[in-house]
GROMACS .gro file of C-alpha atoms in nm:
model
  411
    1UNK     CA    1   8.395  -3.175   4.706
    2UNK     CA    2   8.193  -3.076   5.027
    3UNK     CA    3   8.317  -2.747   5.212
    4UNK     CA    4   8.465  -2.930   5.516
    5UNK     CA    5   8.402  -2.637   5.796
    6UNK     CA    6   8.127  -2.595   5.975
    7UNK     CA    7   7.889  -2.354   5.776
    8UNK     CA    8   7.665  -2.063   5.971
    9UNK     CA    9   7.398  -1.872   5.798
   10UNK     CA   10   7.153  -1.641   5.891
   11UNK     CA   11   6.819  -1.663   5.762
   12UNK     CA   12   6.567  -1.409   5.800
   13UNK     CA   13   6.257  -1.532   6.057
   14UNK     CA   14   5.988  -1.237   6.072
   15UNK     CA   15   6.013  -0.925   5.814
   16UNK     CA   16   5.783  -0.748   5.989
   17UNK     CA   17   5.916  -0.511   6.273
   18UNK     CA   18   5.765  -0.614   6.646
   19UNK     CA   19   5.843  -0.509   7.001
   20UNK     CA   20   5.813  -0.727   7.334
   21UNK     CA   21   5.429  -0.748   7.442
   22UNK     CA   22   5.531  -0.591   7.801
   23UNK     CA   23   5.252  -0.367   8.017
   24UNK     CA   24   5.512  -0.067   7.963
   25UNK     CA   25   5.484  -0.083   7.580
   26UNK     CA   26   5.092  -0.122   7.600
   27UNK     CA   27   5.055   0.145   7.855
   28UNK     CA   28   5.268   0.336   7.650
   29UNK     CA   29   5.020   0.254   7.309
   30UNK     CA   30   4.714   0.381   7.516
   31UNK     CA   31   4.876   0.694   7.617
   32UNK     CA   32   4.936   0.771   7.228
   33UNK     CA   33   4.640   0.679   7.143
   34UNK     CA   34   4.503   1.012   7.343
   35UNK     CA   35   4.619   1.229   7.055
   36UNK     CA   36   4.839   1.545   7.052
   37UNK     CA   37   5.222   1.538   7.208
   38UNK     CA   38   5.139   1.210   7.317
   39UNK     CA   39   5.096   1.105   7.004
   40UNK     CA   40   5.411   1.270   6.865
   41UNK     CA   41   5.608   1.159   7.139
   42UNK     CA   42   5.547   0.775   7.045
   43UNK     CA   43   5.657   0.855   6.709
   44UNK     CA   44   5.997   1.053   6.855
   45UNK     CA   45   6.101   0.837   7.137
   46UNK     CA   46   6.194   0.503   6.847
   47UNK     CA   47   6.259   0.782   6.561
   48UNK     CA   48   6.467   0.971   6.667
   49UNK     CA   49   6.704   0.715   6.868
   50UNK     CA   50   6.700   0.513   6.586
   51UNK     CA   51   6.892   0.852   6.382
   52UNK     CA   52   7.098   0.907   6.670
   53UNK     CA   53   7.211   0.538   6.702
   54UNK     CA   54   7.267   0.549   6.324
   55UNK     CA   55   7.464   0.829   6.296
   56UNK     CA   56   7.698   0.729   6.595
   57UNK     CA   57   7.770   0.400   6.382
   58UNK     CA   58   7.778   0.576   6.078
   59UNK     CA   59   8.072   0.823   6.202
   60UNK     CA   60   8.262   0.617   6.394
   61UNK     CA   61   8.259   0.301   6.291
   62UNK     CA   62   8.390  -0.014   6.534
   63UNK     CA   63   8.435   0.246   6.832
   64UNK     CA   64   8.086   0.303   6.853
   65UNK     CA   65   7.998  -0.070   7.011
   66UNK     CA   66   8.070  -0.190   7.309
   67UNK     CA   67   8.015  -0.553   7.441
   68UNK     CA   68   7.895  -0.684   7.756
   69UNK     CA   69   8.048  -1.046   7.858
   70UNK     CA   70   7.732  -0.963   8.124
   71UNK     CA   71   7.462  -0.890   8.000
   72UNK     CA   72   7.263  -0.790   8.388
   73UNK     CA   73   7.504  -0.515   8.345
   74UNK     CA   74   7.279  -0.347   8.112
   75UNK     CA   75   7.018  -0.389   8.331
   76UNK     CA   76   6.763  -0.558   8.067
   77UNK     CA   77   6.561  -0.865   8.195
   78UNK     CA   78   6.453  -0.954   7.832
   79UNK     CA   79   6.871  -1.045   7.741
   80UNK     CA   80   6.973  -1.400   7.804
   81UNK     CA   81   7.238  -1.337   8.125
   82UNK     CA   82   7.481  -1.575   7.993
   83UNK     CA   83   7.507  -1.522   7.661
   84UNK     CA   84   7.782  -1.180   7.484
   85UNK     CA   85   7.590  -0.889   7.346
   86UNK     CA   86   7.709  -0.636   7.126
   87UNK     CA   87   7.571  -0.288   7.191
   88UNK     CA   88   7.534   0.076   7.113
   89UNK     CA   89   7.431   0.348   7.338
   90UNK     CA   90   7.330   0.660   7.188
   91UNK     CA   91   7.182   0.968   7.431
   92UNK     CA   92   6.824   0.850   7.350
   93UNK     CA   93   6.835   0.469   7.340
   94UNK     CA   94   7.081   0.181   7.287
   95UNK     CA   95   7.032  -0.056   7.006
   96UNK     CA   96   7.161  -0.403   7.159
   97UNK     CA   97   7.233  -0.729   6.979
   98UNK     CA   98   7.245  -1.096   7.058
   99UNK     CA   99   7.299  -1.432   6.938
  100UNK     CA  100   7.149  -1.783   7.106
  101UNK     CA  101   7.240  -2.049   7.024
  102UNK     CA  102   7.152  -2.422   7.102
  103UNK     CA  103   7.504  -2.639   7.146
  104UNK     CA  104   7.385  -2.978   7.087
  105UNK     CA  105   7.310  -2.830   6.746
  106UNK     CA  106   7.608  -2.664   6.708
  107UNK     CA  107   7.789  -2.997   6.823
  108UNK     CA  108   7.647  -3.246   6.559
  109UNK     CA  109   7.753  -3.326   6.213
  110UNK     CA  110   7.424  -3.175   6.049
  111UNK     CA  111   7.410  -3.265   5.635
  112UNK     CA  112   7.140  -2.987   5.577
  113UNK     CA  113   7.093  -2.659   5.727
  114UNK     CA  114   6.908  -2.697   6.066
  115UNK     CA  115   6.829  -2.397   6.325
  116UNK     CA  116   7.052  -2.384   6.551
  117UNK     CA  117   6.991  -2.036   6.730
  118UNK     CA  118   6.873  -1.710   6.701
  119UNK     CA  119   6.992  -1.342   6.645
  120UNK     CA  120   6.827  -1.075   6.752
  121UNK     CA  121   6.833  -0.709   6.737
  122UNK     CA  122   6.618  -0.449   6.988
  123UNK     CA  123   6.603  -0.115   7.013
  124UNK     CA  124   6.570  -0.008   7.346
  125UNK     CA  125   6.455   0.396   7.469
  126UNK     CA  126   6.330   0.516   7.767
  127UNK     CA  127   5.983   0.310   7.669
  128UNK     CA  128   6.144   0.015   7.669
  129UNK     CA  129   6.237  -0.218   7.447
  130UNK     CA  130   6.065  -0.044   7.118
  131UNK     CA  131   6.146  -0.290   6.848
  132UNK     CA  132   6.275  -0.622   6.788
  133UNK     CA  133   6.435  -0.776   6.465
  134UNK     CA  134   6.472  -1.154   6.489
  135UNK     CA  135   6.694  -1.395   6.246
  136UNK     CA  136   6.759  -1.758   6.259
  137UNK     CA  137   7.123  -1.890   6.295
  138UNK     CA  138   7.130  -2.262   6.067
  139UNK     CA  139   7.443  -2.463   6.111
  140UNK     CA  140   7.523  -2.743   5.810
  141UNK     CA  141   7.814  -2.957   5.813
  142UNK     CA  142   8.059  -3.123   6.082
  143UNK     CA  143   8.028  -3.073   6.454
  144UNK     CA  144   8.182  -2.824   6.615
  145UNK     CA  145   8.388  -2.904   6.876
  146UNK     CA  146   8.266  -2.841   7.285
  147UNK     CA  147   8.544  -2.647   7.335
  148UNK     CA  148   8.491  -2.440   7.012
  149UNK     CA  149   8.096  -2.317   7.096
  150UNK     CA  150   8.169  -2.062   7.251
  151UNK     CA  151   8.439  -1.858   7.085
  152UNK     CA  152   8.252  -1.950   6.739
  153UNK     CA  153   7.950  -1.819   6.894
  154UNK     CA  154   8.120  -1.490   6.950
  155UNK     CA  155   8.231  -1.499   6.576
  156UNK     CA  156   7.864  -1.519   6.495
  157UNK     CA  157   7.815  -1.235   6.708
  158UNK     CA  158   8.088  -1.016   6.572
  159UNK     CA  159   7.965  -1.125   6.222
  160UNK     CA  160   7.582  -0.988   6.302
  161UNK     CA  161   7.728  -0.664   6.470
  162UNK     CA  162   7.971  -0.591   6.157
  163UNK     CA  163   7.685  -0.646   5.946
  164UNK     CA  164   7.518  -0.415   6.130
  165UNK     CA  165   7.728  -0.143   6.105
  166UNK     CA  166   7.831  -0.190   5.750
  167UNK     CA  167   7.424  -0.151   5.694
  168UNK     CA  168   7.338   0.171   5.876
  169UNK     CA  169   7.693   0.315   5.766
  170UNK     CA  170   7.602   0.258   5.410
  171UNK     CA  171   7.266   0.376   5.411
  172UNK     CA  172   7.385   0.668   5.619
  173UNK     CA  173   7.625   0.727   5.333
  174UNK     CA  174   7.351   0.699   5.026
  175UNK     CA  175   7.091   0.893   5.220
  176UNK     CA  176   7.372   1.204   5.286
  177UNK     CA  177   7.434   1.226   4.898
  178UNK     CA  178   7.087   1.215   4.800
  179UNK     CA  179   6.912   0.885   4.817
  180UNK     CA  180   6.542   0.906   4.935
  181UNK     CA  181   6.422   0.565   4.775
  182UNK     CA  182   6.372   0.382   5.122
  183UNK     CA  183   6.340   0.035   5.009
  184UNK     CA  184   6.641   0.051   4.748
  185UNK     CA  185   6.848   0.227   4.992
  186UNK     CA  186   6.778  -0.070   5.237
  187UNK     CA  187   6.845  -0.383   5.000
  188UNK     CA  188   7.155  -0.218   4.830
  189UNK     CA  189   7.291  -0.126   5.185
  190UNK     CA  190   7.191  -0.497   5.307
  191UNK     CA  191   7.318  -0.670   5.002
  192UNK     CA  192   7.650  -0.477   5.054
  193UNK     CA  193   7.682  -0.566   5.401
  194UNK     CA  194   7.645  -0.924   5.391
  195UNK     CA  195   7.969  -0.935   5.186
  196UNK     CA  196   8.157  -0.716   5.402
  197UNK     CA  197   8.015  -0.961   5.713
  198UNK     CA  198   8.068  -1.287   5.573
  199UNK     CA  199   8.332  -1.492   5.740
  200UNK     CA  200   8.535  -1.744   5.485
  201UNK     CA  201   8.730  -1.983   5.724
  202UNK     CA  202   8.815  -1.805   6.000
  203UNK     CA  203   8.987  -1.965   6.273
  204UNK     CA  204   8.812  -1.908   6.610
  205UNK     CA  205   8.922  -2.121   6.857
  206UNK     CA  206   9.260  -2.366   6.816
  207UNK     CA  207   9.249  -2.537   6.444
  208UNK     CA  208   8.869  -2.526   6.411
  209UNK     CA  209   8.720  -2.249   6.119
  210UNK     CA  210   8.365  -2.103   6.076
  211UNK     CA  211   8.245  -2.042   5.731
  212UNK     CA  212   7.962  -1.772   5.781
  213UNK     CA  213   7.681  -1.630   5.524
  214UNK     CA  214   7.377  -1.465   5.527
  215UNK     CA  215   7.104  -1.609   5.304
  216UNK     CA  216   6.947  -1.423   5.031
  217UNK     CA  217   6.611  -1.406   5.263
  218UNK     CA  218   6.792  -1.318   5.556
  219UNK     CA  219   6.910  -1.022   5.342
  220UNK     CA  220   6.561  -0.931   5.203
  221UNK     CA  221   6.401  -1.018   5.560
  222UNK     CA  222   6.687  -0.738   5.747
  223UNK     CA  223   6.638  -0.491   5.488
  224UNK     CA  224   6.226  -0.452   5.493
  225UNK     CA  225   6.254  -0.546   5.906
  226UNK     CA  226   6.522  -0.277   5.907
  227UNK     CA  227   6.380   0.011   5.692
  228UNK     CA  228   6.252   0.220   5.980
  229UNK     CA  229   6.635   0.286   6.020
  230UNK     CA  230   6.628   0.389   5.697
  231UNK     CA  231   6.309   0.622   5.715
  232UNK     CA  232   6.451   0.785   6.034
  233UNK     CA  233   6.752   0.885   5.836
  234UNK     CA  234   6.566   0.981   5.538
  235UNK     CA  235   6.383   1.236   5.713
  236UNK     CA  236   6.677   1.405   5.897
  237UNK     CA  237   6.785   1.503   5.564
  238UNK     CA  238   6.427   1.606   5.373
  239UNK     CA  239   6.338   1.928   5.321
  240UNK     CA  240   5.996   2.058   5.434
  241UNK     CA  241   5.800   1.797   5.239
  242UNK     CA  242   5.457   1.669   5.399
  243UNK     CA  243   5.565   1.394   5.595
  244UNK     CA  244   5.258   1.103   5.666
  245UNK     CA  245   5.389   0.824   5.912
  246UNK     CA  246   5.123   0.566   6.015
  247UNK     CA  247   5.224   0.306   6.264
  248UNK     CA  248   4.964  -0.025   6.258
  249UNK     CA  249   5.027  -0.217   6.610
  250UNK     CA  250   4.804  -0.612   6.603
  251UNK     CA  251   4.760  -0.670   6.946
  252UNK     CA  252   4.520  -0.954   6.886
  253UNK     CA  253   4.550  -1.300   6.850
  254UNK     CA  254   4.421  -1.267   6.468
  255UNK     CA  255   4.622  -1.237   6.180
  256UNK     CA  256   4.531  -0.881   5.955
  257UNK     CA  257   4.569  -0.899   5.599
  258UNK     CA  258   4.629  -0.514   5.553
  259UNK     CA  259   4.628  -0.345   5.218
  260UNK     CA  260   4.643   0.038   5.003
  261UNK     CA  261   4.307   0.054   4.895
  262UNK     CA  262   4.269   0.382   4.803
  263UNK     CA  263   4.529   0.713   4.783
  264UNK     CA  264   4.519   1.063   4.667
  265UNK     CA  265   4.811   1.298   4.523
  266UNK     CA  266   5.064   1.045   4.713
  267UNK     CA  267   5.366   0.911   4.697
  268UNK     CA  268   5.413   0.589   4.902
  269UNK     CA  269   5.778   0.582   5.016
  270UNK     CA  270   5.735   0.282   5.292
  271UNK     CA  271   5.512  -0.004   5.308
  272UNK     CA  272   5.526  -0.366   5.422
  273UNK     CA  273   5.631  -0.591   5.197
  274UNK     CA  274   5.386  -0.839   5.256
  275UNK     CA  275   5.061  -0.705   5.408
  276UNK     CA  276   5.029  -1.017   5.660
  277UNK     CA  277   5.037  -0.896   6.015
  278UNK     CA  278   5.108  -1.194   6.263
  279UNK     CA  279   4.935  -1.197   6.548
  280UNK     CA  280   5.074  -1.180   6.911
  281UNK     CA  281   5.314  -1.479   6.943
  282UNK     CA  282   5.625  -1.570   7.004
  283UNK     CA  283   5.935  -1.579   6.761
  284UNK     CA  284   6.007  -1.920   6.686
  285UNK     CA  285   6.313  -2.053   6.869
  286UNK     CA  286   6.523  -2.411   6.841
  287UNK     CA  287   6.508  -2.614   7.140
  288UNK     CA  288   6.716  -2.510   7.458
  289UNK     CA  289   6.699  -2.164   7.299
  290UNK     CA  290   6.509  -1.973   7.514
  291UNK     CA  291   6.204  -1.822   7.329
  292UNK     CA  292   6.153  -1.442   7.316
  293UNK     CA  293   5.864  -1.278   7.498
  294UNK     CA  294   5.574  -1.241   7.285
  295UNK     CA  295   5.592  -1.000   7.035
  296UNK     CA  296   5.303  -0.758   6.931
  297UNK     CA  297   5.426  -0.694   6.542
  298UNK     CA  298   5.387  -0.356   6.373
  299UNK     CA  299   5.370  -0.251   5.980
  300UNK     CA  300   5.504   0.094   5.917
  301UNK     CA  301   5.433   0.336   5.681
  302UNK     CA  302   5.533   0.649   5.518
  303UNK     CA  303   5.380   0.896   5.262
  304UNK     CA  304   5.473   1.217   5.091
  305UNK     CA  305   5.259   1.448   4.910
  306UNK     CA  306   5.339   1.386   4.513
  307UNK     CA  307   5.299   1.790   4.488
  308UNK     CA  308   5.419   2.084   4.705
  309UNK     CA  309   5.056   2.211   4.636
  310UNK     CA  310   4.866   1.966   4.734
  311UNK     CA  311   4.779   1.768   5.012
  312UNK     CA  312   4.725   1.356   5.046
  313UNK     CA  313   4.471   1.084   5.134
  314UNK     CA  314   4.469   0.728   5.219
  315UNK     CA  315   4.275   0.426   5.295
  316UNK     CA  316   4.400   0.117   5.452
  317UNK     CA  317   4.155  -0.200   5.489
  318UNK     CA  318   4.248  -0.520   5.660
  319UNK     CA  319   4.076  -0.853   5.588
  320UNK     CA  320   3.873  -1.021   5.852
  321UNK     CA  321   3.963  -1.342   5.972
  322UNK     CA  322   3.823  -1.562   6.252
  323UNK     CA  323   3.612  -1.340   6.461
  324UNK     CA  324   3.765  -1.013   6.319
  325UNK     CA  325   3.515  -0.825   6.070
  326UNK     CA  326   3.764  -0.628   5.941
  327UNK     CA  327   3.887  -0.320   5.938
  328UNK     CA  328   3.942   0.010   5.770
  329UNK     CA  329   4.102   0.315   5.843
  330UNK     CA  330   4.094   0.684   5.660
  331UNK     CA  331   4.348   0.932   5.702
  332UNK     CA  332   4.284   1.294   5.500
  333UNK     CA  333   4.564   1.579   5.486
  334UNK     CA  334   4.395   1.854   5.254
  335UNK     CA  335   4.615   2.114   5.143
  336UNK     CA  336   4.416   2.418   5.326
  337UNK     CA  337   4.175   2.302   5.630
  338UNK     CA  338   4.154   2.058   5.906
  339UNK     CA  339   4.298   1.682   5.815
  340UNK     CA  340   4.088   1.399   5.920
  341UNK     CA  341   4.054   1.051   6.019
  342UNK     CA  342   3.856   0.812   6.047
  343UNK     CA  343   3.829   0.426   6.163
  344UNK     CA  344   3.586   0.144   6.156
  345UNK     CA  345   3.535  -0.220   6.176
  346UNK     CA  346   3.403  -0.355   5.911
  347UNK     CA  347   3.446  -0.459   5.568
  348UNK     CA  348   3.388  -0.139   5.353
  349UNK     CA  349   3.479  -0.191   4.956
  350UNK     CA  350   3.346   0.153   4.879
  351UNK     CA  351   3.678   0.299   4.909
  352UNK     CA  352   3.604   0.652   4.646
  353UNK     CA  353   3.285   0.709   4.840
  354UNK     CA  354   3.413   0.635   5.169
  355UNK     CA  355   3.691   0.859   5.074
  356UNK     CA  356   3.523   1.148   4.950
  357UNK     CA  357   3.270   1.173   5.303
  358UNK     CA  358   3.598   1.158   5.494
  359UNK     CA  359   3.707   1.465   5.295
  360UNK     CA  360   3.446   1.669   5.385
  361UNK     CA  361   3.569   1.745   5.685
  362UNK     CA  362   3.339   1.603   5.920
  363UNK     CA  363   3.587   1.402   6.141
  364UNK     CA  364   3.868   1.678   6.178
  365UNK     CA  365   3.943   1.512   6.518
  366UNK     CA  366   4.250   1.417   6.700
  367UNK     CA  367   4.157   1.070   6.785
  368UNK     CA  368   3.924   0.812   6.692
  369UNK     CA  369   3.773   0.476   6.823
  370UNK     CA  370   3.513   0.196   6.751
  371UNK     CA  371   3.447  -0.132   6.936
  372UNK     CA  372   3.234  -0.415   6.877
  373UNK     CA  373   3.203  -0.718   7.124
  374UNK     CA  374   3.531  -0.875   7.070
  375UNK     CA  375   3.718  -0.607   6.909
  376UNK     CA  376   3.877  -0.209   6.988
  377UNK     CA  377   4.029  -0.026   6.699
  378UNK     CA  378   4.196   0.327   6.760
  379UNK     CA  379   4.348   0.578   6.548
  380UNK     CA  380   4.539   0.894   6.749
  381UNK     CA  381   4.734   1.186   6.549
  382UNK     CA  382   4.976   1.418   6.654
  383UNK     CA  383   4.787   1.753   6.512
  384UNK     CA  384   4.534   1.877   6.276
  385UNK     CA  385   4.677   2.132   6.030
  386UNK     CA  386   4.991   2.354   5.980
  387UNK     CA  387   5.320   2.277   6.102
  388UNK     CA  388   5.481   2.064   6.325
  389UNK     CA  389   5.819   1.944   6.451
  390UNK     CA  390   6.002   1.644   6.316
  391UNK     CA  391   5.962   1.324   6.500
  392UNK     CA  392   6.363   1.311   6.407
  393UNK     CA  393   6.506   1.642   6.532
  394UNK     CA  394   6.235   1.850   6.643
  395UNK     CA  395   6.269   2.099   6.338
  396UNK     CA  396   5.958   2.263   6.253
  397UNK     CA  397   5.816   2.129   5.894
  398UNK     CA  398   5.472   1.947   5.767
  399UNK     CA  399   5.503   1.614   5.999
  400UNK     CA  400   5.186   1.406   6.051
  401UNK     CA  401   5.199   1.132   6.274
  402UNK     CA  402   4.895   0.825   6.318
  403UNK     CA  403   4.901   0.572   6.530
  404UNK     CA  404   4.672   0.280   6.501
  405UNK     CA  405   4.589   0.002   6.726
  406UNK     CA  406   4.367  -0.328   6.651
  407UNK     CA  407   4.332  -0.491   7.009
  408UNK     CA  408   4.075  -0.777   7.178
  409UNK     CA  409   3.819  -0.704   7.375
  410UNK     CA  410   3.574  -0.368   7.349
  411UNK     CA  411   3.646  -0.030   7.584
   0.00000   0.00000   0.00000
């Protein structure tokens, strides 16, 4: 027999972490890209609100969020004004969520899952809005009555916020006793929360119940969209390991095919799940949903030395496509000397070779940039050799941060 309540799933739309393409967050790109503090303060500013945000959740639970009936109260031009958010400010950034929805969807009798709205999730510092998690909302079965929308959409609201918390309190909690596995950490803590957010029936407005579940994709898409949550805790916790972060902004309309092609004496504790970087565009939204501003996506990742004698080495390559050659991009972190980078664009296979004239410490330099007719690629780190403070806390310890930018049009 057919469930006979309205059904509401979320459904995971882009796994790939993104924030708004606004001047402030590409003036704010260019400024890291000069090497240095700037560098490290990119890195900090997202970091370390992110830890902050999560540990405010963590400890205290529901009486962390707020919510805002209107939104132009927070100030952001990017939230729909008449739609509820959720949101939590921490002393370095507020981590806001919202749900739209469209109501003639919500209103018809729909025999398969059809998108219906969106929820989304952005992380918002004194930069801007950083970072920006989207999911789908799908409605199946009978309408839901006019007079029903909008206290069910506030369900769905309260459903994404409590899964929310119930994420970042349990990876919080597994990261305290030990845990340093980012991506298990993540789909444990996601898998776990979508049972403690489901909704089974509830009544939300008169007689009329919500059923509410998050798909199996949704979960996988949160947890890898999510996982810099997870790295920022992670690293509030580690001891003086050498820390690599590399950041990998597409601001082009091209999509990168990015890839590990080569390491040394590393272990690779973050990376995308899938190595396909959109390119600019904007999230995909039903109709009388209004559509996000374009997004520039980002792929994260994070690498530890494999040996506390040792340093570590990487190369990252991204298929061309289109007009884009291609790309490649070197990062060396000896154990004594000067690290190095290095960036170009083209499409080297050489990787050992390549490799090995990196390591010879030719380009022990702070930044780095090519350009060819259509295309600028940059590559900015926070310092050369010794220690460094924590992007998290400000704790001295072996931190290494790179930022790397693919963007149209040459310098």
């Amino acid at each position: 027999m057919a469930n006979p309540l309205p059904q509401v799933q979320f459904r995971a739309s882009h796994t790939l972490n993104g924030a708004p393409d606004r001047p402030t967050l590409v003036q704010n790109l260019h400024a890291a890209l000069k090497g240095g503090n700037p560098t490290y303060d990119f890195f900090s500013g997202d970091m370390a609100a992110l830890h902050d945000i999560a540990q405010q959740i963590a400890n205290n639970g529901d009486s962390a969020w707020q919510q805002a009936s209107q939104p132009s109260s927070l100030g952001y031009d990017f939230l729909d004004p008449n739609a509820p958010v959720h949101y939590v400010k921490g002393s370095k950034g507020t981590l806001v969520v919202q749900v739209l929805a469209d109501n003639s969807i919500l209103g018809q009798d729909t025999p398969d899952y059809k998108q219906a709205g969106i929820a989304t999730t952005y992380l918002v510092t004194d930069q801007g809005p950083i970072s920006v998690i989207v999911n789908w909302v799908e409605k199946l079965g009978p309408a839901i009555a006019s007079v029903a929308i909008a206290p069910a959409l506030l369900a769905i609201l309260g459903a994404f916020k409590t899964f929310l918390q119930s994420y970042l309190t349990r990876a919080y909690s597994a990261i305290a006793e030990g845990a340093t596995d980012s991506a298990t950490v993540s789909e444990e803590a996601a898998t776990e929360a979508a049972e403690d957010a489901a909704i089974d029936g509830e009544v939300v407005a008169d007689e009329v119940a919500l059923s509410l579940t998050f798909s199996p994709l949704a979960i996988v898409g949160i947890a890898v969209a999510a996982i810099a949550a997870i790295i920022a805790i992670i690293l509030f916790f580690l001891a003086k390991t050498m820390i690599c972060l590399v950041k990998i902004f597409n601001y082009t309309d091209q999509t990168l095919n990015l890839a590990l092609c080569y390491e040394y004496d590393l272990v690779a504790k973050e990376v995308p799940q899938s190595g396909s970087m959109p390119p600019i565009g904007i999230a995909p939204a039903p109709p009388g949903v209004k559509p996000l501003d374009s997004v520039i996506y980002r792929a994260d990742y994070q690498f530890q030395n494999d040996s506390s004698v040792n340093g570590l080495g990487v190369v990252i390559h991204g298929d061309g496509s289109g007009d884009f050659p291609g790309m490649t991009a070197v990062i060396d972190i000896p154990a004594v000397g000067n690290n190095s980078l290095y960036v170009d664009l083209k499409n080297t296979e050489d990787w050992d070779q390549l490799y090995e004239n990196i390591d010879h410490g030719q380009y022990d330099q702070l930044t780095m940039g090519v350009s060819n007719s259509g295309y600028q690629l940059s590559i900015a780190t926070n310092q050369l050799r010794g220690e460094s403070p924590s992007p998290i806390t400000g704790e001295t310890g072996y931190f290494y941060e790179y930022l790397i930018v693919i963007e149209k049009g040459a310098s």
